[in-house]
PDB file of C-alpha atoms and ligand atoms in Angstrom:
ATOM      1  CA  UNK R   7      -9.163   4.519   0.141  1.00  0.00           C
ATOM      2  CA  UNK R   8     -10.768   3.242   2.910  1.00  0.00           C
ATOM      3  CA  UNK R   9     -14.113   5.168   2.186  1.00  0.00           C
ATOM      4  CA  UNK R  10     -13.567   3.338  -1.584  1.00  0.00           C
ATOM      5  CA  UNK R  11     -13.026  -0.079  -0.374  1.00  0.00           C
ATOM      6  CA  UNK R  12     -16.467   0.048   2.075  1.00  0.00           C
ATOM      7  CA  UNK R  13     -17.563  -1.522   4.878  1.00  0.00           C
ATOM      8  CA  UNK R  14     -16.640   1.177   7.300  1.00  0.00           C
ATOM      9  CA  UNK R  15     -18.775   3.852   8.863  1.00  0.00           C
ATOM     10  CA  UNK R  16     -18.796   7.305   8.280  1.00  0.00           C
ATOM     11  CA  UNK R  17     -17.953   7.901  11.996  1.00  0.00           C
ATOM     12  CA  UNK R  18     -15.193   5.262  11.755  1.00  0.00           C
ATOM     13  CA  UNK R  19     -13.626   7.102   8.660  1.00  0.00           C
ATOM     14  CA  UNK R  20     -13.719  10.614   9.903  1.00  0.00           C
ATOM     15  CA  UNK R  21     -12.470   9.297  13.423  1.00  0.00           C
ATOM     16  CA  UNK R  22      -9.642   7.451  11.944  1.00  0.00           C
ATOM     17  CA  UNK R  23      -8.338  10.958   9.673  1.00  0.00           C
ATOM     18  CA  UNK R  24      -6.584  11.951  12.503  1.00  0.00           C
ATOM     19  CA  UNK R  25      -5.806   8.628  13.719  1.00  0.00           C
ATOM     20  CA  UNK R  26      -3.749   8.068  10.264  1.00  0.00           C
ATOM     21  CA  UNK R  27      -2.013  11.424  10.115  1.00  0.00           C
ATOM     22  CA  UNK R  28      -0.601  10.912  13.619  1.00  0.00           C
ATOM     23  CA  UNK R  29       0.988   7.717  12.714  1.00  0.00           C
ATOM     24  CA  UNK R  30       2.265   8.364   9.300  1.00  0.00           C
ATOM     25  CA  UNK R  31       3.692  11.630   9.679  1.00  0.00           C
ATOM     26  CA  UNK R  32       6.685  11.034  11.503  1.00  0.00           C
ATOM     27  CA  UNK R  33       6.913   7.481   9.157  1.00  0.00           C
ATOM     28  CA  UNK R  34       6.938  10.093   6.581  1.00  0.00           C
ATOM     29  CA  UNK R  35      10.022  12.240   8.445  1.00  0.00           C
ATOM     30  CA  UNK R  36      12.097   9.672   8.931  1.00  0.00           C
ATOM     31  CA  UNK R  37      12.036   7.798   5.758  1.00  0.00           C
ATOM     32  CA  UNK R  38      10.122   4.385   7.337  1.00  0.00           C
ATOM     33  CA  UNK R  39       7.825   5.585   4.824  1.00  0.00           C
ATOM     34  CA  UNK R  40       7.657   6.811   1.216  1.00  0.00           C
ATOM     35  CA  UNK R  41       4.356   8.043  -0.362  1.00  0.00           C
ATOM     36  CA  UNK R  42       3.875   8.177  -3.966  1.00  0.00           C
ATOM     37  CA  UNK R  43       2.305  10.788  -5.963  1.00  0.00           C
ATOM     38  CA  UNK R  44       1.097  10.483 -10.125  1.00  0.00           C
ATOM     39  CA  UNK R  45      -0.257  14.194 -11.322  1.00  0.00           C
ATOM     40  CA  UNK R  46      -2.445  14.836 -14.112  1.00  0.00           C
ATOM     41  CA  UNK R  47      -1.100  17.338 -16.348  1.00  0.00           C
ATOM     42  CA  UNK R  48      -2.316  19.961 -13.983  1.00  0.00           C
ATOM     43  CA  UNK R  49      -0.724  18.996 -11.343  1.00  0.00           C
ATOM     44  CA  UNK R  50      -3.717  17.791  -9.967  1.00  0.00           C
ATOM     45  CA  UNK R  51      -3.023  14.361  -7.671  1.00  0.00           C
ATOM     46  CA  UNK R  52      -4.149  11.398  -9.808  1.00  0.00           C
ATOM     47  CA  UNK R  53      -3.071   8.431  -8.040  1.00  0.00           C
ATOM     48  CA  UNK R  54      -1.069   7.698  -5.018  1.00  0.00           C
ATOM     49  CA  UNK R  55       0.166   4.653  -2.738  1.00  0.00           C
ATOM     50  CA  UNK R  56       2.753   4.316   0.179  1.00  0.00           C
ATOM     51  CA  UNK R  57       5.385   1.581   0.681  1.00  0.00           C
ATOM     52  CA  UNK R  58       6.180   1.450   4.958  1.00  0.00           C
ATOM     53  CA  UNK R  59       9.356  -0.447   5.706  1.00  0.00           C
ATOM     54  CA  UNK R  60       7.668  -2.224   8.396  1.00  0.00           C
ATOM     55  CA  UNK R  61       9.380  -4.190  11.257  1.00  0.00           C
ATOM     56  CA  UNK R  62       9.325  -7.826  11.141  1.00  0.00           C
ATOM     57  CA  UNK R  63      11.307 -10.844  12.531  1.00  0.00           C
ATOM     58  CA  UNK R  64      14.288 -11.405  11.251  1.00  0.00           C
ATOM     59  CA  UNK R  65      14.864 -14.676   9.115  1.00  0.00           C
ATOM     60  CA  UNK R  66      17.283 -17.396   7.678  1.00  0.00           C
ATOM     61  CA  UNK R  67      16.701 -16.260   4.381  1.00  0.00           C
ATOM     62  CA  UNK R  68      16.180 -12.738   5.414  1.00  0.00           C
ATOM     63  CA  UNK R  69      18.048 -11.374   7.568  1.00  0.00           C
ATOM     64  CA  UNK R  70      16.865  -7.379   7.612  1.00  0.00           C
ATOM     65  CA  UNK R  71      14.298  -6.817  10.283  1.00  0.00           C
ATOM     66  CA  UNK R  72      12.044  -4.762   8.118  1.00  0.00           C
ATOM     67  CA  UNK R  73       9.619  -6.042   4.716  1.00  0.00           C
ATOM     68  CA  UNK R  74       8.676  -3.738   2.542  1.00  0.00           C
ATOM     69  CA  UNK R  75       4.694  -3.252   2.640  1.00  0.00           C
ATOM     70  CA  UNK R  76       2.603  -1.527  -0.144  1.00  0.00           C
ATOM     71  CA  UNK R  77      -0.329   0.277   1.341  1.00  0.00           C
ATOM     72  CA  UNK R  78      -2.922   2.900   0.753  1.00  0.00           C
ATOM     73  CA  UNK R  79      -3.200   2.495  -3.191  1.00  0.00           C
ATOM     74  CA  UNK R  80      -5.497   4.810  -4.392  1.00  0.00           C
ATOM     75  CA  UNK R  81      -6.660   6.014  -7.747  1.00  0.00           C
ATOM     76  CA  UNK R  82      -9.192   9.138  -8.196  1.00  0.00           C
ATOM     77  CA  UNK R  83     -12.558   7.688  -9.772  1.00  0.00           C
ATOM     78  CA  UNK R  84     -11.992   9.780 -12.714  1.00  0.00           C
ATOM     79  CA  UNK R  85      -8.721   8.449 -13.288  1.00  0.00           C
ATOM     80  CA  UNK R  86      -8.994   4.418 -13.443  1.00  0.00           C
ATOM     81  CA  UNK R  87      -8.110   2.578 -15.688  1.00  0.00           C
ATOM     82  CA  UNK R  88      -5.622   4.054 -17.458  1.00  0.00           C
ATOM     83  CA  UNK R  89      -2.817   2.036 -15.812  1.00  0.00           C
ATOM     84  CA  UNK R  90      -1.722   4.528 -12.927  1.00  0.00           C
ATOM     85  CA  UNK R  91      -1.987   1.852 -10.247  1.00  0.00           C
ATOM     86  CA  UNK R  92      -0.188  -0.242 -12.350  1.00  0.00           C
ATOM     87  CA  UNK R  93       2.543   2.191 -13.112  1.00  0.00           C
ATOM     88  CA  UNK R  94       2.370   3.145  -9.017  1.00  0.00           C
ATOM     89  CA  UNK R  95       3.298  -0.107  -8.260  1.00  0.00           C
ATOM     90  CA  UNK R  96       6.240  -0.770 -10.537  1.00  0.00           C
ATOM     91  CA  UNK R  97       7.827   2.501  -8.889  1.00  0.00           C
ATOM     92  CA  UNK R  98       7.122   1.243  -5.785  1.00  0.00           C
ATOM     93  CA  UNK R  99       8.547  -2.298  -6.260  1.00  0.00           C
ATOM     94  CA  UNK R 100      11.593  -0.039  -8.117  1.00  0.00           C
ATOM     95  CA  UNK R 101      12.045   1.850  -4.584  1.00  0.00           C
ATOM     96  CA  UNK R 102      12.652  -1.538  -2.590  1.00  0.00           C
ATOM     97  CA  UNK R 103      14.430  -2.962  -4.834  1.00  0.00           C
ATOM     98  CA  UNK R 104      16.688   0.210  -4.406  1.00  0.00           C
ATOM     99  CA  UNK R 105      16.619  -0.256  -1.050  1.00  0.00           C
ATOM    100  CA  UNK R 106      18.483  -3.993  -1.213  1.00  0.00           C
ATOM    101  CA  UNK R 107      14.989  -5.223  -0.583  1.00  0.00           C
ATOM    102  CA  UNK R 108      14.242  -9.016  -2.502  1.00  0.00           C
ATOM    103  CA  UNK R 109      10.507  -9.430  -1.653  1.00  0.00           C
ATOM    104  CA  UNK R 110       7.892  -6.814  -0.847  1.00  0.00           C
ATOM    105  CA  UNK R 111       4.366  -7.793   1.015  1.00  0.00           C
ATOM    106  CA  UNK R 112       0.883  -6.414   0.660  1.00  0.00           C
ATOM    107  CA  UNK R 113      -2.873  -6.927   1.523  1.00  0.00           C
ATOM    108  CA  UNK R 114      -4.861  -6.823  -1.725  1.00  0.00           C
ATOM    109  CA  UNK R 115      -8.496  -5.528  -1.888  1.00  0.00           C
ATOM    110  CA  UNK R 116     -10.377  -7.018  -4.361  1.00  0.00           C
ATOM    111  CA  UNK R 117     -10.416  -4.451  -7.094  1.00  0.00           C
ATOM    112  CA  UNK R 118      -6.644  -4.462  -6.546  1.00  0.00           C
ATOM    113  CA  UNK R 119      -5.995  -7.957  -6.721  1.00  0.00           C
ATOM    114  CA  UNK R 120      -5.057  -8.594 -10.718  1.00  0.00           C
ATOM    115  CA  UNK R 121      -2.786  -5.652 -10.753  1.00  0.00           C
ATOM    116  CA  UNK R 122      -1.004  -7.364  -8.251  1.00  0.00           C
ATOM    117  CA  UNK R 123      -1.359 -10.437  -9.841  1.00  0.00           C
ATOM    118  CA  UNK R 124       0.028  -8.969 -13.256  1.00  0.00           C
ATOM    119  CA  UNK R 125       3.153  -7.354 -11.646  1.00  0.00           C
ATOM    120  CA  UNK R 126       3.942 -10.922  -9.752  1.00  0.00           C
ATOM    121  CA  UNK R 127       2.212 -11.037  -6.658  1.00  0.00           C
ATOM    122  CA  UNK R 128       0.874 -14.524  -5.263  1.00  0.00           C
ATOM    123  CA  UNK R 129      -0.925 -15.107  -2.361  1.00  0.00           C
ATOM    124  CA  UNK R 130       0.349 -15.920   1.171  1.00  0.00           C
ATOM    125  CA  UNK R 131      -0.368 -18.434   3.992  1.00  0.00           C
ATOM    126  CA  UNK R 132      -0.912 -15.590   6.406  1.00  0.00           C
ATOM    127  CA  UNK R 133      -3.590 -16.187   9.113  1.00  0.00           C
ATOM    128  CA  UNK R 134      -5.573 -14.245  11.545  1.00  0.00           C
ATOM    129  CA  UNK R 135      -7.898 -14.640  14.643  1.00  0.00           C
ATOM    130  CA  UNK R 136     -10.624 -11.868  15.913  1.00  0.00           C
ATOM    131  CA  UNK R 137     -10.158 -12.638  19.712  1.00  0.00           C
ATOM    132  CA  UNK R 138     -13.664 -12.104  21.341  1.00  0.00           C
ATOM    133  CA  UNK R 139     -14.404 -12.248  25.233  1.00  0.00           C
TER     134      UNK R 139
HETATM  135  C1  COA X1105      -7.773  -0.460  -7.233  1.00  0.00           C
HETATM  136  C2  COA X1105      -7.401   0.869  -7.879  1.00  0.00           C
HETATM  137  C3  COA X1105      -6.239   1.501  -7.078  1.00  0.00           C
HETATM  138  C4  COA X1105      -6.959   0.633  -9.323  1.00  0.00           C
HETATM  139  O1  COA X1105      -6.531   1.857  -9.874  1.00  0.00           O
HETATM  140  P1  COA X1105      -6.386   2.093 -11.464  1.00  0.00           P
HETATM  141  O2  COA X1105      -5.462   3.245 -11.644  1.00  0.00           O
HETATM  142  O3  COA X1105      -7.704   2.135 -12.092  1.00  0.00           O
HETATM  143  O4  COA X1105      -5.644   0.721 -11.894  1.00  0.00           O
HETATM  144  P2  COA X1105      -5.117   0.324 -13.335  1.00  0.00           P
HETATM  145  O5  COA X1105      -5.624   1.302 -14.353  1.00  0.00           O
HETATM  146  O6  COA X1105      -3.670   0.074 -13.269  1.00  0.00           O
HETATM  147  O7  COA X1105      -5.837  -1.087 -13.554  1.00  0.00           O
HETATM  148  C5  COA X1105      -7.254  -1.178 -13.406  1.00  0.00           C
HETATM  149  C6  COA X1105      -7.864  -1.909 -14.606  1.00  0.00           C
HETATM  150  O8  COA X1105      -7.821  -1.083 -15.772  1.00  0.00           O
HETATM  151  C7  COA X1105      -7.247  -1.798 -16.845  1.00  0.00           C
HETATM  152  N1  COA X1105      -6.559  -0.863 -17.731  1.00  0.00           N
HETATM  153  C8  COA X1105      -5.330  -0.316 -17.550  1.00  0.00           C
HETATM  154  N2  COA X1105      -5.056   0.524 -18.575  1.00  0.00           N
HETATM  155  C9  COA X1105      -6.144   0.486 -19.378  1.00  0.00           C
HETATM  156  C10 COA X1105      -6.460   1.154 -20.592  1.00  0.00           C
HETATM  157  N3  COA X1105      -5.609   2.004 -21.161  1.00  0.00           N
HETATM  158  N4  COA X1105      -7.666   0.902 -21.159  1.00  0.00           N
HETATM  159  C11 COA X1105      -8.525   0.035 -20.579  1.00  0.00           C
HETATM  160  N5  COA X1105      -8.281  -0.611 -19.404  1.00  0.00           N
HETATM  161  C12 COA X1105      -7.105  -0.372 -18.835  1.00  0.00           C
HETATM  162  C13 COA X1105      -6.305  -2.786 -16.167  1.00  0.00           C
HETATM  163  O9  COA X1105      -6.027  -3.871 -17.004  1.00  0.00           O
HETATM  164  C14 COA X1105      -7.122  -3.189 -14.966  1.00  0.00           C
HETATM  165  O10 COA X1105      -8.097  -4.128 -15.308  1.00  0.00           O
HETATM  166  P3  COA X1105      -8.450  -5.385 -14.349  1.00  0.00           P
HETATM  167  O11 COA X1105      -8.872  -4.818 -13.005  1.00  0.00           O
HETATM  168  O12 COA X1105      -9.533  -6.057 -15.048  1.00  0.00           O
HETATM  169  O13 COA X1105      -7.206  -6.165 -14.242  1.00  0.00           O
HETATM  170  C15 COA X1105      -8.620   1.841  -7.913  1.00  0.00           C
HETATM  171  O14 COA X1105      -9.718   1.182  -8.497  1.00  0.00           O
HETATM  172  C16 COA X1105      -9.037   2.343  -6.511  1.00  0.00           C
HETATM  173  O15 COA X1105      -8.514   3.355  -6.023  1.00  0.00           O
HETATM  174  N6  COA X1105      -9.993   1.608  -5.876  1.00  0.00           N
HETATM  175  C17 COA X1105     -10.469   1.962  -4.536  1.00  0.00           C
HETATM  176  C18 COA X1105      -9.402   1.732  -3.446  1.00  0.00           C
HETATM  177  C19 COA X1105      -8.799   0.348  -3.491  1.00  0.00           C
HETATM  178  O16 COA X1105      -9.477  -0.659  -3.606  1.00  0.00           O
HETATM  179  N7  COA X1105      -7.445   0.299  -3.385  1.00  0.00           N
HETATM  180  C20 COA X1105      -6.701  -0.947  -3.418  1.00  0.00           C
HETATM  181  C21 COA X1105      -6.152  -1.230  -2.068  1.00  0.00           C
HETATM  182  S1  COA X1105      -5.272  -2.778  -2.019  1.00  0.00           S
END
């Protein structure tokens, strides 16, 4: 996905393989986790996406320390659109909603951003800072 999106080197990619698998395998064992898989009719993967019930402070009007957060969406270049992402998404809004969850969170890359939009999403007043010297 990353490799997709751009804007990262080669050496920062193949670095960060290992990087990734460390941190969401045991997200994976313990259910903190849940990756998605869509399969073309030979079973090959088509699409896939993760939702990570990630920790957060609690609040007033949500209590639960974790948020729901879609990540990793990712549909094979011979396989866009056709509505997989699309579909992806609704399962994975079905899966917190499962879960008791009321509002799920996400960071949208720009060829992502009117599925999102489509299926509800608005955008946020989150900030950041890069902190230099
Ligand atoms: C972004 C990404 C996941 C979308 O995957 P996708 O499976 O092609 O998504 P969908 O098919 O649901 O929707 C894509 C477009 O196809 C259109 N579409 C869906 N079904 C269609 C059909 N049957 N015929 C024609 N167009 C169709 C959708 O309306 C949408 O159009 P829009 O972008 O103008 O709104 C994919 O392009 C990708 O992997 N990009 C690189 C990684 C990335 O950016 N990930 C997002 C991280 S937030």
């Amino acid at each position: 996905m990353f490799a997709a999106i751009g804007g990262r080197s080669p050496r920062q990619l193949h670095a960060h393989d290992a990087v990734y698998r460390r941190w969401l395998l045991p997200r994976l064992r313990s259910g903190e986790t849940v990756l998605l898989i869509l399969e073309t009719p030979q079973h090959a993967v088509a699409a896939s996406g993760g939702v990570w019930f990630r920790p957060e402070q609690p609040r007033p009007e949500a209590p639960r320390s974790t948020v729901p957060y879609i990540f990793s969406m990712f549909t094979e270049p011979a396989q866009r659109k056709h509505g997989l992402a699309a579909q992806l998404l609704q399962e994975m809004l079905r899966v917190a909603r499962q879960r008791g969850y009321r509002r799920v969170v996400l960071h949208a890359a720009p060829a992502a951003r009117r599925i999102y939009r489509r299926a509800g999403f608005s955008r946020t007043w989150e900030m950041r800072a890069e902190l230099t010297g």
